[in-house]
XYZ file of N, CA and C in Angstrom:
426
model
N -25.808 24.878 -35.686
C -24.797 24.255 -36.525
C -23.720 23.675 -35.603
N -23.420 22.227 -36.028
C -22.130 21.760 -34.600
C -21.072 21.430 -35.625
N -20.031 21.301 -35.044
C -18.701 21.645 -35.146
C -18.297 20.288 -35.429
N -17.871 19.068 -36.215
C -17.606 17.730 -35.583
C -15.617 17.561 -35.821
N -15.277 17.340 -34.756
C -13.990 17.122 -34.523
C -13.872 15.773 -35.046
N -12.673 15.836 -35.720
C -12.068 14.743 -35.995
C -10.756 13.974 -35.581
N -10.575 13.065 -34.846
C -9.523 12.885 -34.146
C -8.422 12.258 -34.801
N -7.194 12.047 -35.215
C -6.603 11.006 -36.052
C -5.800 10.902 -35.201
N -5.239 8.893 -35.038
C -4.332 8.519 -34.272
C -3.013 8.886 -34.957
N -1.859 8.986 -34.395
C -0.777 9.380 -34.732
C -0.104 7.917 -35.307
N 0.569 7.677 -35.988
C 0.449 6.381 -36.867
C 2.355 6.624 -36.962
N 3.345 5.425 -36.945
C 4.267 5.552 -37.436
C 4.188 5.449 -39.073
N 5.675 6.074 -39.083
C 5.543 5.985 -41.681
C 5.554 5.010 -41.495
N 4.954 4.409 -42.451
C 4.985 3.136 -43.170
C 6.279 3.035 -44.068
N 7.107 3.025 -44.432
C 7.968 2.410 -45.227
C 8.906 0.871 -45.037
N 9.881 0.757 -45.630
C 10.796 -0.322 -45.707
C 10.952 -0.365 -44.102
N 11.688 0.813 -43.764
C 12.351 1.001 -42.146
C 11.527 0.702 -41.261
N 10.250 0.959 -41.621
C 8.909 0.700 -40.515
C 8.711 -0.477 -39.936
N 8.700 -0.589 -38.226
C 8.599 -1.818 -37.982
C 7.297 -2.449 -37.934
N 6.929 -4.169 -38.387
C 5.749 -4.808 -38.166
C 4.975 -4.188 -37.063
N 3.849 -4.338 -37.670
C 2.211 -4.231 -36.271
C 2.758 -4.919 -35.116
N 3.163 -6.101 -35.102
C 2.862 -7.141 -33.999
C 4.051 -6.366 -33.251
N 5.242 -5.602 -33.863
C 6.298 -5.285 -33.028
C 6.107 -4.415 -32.108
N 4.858 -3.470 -32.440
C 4.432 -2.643 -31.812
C 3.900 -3.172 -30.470
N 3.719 -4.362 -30.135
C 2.758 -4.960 -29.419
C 3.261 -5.489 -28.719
N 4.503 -5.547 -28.611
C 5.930 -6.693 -27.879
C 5.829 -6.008 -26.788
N 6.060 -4.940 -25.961
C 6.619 -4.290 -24.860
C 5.215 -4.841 -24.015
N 3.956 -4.433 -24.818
C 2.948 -4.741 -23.929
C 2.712 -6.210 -23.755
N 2.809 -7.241 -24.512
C 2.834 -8.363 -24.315
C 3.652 -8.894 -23.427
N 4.953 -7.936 -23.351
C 5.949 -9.402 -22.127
C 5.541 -8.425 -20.931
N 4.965 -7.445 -20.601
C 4.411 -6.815 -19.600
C 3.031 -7.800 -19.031
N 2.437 -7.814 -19.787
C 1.161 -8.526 -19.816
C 1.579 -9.983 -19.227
N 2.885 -10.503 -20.087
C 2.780 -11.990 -20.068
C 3.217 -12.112 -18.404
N 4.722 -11.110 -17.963
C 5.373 -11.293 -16.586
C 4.146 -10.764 -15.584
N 3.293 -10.412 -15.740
C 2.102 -10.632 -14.893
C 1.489 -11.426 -14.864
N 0.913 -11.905 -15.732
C 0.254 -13.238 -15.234
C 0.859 -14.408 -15.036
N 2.350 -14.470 -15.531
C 3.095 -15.570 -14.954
C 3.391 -15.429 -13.826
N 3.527 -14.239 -12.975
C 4.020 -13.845 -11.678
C 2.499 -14.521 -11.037
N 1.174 -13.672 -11.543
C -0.142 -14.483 -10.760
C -0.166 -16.051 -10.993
N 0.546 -16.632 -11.852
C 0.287 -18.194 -11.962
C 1.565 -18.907 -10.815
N 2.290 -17.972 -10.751
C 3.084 -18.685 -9.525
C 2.789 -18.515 -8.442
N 2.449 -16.963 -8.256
C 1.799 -17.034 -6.835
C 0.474 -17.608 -6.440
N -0.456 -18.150 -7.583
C -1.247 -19.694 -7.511
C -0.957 -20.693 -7.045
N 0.392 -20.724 -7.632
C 1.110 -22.083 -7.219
C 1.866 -22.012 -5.533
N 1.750 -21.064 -5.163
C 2.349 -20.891 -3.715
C 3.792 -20.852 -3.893
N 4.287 -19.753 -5.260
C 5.680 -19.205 -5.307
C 5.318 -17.682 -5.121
N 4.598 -17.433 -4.291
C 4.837 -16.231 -3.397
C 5.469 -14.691 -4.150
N 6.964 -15.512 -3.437
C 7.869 -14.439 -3.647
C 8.562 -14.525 -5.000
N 8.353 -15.561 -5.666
C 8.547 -15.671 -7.389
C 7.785 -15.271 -8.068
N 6.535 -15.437 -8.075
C 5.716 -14.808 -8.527
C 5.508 -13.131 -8.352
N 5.708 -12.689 -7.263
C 5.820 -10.896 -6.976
C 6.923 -10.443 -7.531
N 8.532 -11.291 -7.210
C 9.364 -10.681 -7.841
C 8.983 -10.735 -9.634
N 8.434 -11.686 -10.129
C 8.206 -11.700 -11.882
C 7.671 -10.394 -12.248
N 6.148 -10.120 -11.282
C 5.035 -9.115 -11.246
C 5.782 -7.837 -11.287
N 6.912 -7.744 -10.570
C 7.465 -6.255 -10.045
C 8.265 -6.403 -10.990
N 9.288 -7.529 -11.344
C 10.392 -6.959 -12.883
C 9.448 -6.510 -13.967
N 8.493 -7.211 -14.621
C 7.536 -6.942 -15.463
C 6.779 -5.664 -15.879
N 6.284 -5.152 -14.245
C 6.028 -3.841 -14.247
C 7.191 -2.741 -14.260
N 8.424 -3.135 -13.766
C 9.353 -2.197 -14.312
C 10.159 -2.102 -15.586
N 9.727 -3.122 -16.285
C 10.181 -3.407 -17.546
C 9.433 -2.466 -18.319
N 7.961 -2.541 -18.165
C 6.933 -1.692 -18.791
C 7.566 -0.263 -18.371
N 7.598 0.537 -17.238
C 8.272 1.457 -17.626
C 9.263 2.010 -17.995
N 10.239 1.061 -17.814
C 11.773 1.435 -19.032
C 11.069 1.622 -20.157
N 10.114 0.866 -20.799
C 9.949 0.885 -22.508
C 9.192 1.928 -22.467
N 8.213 2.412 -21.333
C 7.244 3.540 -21.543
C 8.465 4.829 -21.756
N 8.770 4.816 -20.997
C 10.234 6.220 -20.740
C 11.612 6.191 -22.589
N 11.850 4.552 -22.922
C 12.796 4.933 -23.970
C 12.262 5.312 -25.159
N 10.779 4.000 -25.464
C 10.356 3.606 -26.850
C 9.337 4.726 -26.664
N 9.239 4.913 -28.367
C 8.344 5.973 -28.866
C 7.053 5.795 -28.429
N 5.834 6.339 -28.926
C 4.363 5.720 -28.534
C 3.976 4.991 -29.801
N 4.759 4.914 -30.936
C 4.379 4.329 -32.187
C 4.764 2.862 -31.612
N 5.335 2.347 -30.835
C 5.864 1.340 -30.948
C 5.383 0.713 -29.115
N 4.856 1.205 -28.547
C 4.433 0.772 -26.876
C 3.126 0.180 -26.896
N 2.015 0.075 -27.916
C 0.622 -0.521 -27.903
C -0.039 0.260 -26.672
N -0.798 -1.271 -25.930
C -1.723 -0.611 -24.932
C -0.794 0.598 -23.777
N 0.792 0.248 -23.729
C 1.549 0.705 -22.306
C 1.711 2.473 -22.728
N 1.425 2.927 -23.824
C 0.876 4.564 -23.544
C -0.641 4.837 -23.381
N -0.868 5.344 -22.159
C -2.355 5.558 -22.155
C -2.460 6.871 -21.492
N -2.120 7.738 -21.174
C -1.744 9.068 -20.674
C -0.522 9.763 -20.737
N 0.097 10.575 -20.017
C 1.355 11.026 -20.895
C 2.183 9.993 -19.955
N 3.652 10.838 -21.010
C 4.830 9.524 -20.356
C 5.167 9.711 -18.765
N 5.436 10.646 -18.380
C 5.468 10.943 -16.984
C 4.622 10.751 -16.423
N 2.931 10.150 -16.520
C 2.497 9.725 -16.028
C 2.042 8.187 -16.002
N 2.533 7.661 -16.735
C 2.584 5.945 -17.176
C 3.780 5.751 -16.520
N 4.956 6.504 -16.893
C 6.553 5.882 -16.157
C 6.104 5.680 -14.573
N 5.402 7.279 -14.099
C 5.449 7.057 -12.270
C 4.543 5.966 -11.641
N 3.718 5.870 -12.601
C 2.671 4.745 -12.188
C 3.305 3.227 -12.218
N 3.510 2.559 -13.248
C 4.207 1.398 -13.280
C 6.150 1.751 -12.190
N 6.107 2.759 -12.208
C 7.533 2.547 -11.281
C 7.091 2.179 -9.409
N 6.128 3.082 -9.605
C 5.681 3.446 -8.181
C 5.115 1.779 -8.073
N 4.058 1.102 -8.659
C 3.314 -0.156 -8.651
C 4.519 -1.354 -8.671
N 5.807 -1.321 -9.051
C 6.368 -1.665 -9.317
C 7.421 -2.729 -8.217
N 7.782 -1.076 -7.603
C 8.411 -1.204 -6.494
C 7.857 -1.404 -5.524
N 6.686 -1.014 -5.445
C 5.187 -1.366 -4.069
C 5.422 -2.780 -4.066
N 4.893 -4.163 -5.565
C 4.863 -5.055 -5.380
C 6.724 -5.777 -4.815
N 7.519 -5.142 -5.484
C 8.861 -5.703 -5.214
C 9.012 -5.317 -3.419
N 8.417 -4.506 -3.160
C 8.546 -4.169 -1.471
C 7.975 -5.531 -0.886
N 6.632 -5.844 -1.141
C 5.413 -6.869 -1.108
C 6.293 -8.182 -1.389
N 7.043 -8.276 -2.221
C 7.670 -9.959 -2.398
C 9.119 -9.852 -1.438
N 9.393 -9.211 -1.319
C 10.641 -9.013 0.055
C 10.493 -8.761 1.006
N 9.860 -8.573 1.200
C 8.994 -8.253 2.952
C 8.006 -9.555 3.705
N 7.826 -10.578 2.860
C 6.864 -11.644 3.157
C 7.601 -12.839 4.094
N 6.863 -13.043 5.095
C 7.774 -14.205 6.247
C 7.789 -15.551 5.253
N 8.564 -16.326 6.005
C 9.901 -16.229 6.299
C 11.219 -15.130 6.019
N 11.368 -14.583 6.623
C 12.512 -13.865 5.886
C 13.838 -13.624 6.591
N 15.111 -13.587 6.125
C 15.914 -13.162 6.804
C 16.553 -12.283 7.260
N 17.560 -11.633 7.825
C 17.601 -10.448 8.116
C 18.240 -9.970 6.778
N 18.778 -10.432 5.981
C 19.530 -9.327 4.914
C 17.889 -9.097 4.146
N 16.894 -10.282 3.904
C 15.677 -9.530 3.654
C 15.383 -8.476 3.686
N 14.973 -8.658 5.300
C 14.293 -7.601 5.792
C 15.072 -6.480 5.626
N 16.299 -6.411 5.888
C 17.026 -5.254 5.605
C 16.883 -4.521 3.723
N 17.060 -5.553 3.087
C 16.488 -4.911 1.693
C 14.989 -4.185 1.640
N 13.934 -5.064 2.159
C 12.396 -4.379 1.864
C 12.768 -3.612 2.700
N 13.096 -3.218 4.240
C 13.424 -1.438 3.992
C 13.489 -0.543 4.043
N 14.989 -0.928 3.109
C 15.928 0.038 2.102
C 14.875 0.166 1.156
N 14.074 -0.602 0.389
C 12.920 -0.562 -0.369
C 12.194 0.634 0.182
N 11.532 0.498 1.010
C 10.192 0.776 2.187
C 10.611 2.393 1.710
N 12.447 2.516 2.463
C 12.795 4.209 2.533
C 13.010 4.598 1.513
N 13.455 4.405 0.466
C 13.480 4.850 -1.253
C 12.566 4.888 -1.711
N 11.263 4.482 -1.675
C 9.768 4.861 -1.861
C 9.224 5.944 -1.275
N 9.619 6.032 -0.068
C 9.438 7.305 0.945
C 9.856 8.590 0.534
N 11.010 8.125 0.080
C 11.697 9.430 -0.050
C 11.869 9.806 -1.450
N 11.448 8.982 -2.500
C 10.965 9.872 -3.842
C 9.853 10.007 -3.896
N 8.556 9.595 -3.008
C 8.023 10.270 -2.863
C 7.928 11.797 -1.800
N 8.600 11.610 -1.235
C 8.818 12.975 -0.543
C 9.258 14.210 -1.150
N 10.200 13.565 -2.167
C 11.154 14.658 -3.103
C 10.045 15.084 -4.181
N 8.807 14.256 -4.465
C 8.444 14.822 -5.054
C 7.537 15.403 -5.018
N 6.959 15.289 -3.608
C 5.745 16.327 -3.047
C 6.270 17.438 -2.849
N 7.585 17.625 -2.056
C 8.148 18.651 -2.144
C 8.932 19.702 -3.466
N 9.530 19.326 -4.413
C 9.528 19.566 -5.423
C 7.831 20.289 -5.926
N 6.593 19.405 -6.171
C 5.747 20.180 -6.475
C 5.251 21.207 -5.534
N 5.090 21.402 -4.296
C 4.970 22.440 -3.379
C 5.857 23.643 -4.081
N 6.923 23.389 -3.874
C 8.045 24.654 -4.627
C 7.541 25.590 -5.835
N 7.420 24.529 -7.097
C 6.774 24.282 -8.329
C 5.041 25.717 -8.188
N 4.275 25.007 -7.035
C 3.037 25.836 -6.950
C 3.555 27.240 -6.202
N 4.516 26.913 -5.522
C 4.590 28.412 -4.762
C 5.165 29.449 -5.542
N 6.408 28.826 -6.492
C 6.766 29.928 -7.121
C 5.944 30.525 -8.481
N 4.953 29.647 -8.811
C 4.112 29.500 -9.984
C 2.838 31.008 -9.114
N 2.799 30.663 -8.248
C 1.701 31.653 -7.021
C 0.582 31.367 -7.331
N 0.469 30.107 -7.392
C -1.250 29.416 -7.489
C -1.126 28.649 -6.378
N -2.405 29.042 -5.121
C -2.828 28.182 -4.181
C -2.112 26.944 -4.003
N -1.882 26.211 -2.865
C -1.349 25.334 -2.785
C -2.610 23.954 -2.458
């Protein structure tokens, strides 16, 4: 005899207050759209216009992943929120490193990618370390 699970998506109410389908779909669309406008410029040999679009875009997506509910984010919840926020932040700032770091550049450039370069470094550092802590005091293997 098998068991059959039934899964139901979590659905916002429907009432008056309830916002349209398509609204639901907005965060992922101008995510979607500042990417491929960022790839259609850097087609066009706007480089660093195009990466900077790519990198606001992707950090746009995670502001909305981190404020807006999941009733209202479409495709941009696909695992939990702390793990959608670090992903698009981390991808984010990688590409914004990537469009400030590209020659020609000048020195206040280079001096921004980095200040970039070390603020990537070092939240990721804080947060390897942070989880080390996390496993040791938890006393599961590291």
């Amino acid at each position: 005899m098998s068991t059959q699970v039934h899964r139901r998506r979590r659905r916002a109410p429907r009432g008056k207050s309830a916002a349209p389908q398509w609204l639901a779909r907005l965060p992922y669309l101008i995510v979607l759209s500042g990417v491929g406008g960022g790839l259609a410029l850097c087609a066009l040999n706007y480089f660093r216009k195009g990466s900077g679009l790519m990198a606001a875009a992707l950090l746009f997506g995670a502001l909305a992943r981190l404020l807006l509910p999941e009733s209202q984010l479409g495709l941009l919840a696909v695992r939990s929120r702390q793990i959608d926020c670090w992903t698009l932040v981390i991808l984010g700032e990688m590409v914004a490193f990537v469009a400030l770091s590209i020659p020609p550049m000048n020195k206040t450039g280079l001096i921004g990618a980095g200040a970039f370069g070390v603020l990537i470094a070092l939240v990721m550092l804080a947060r390897g370390a942070r989880l080390l802590l996390a496993r040791r005091r938890d006393g599961s293997p590291g």
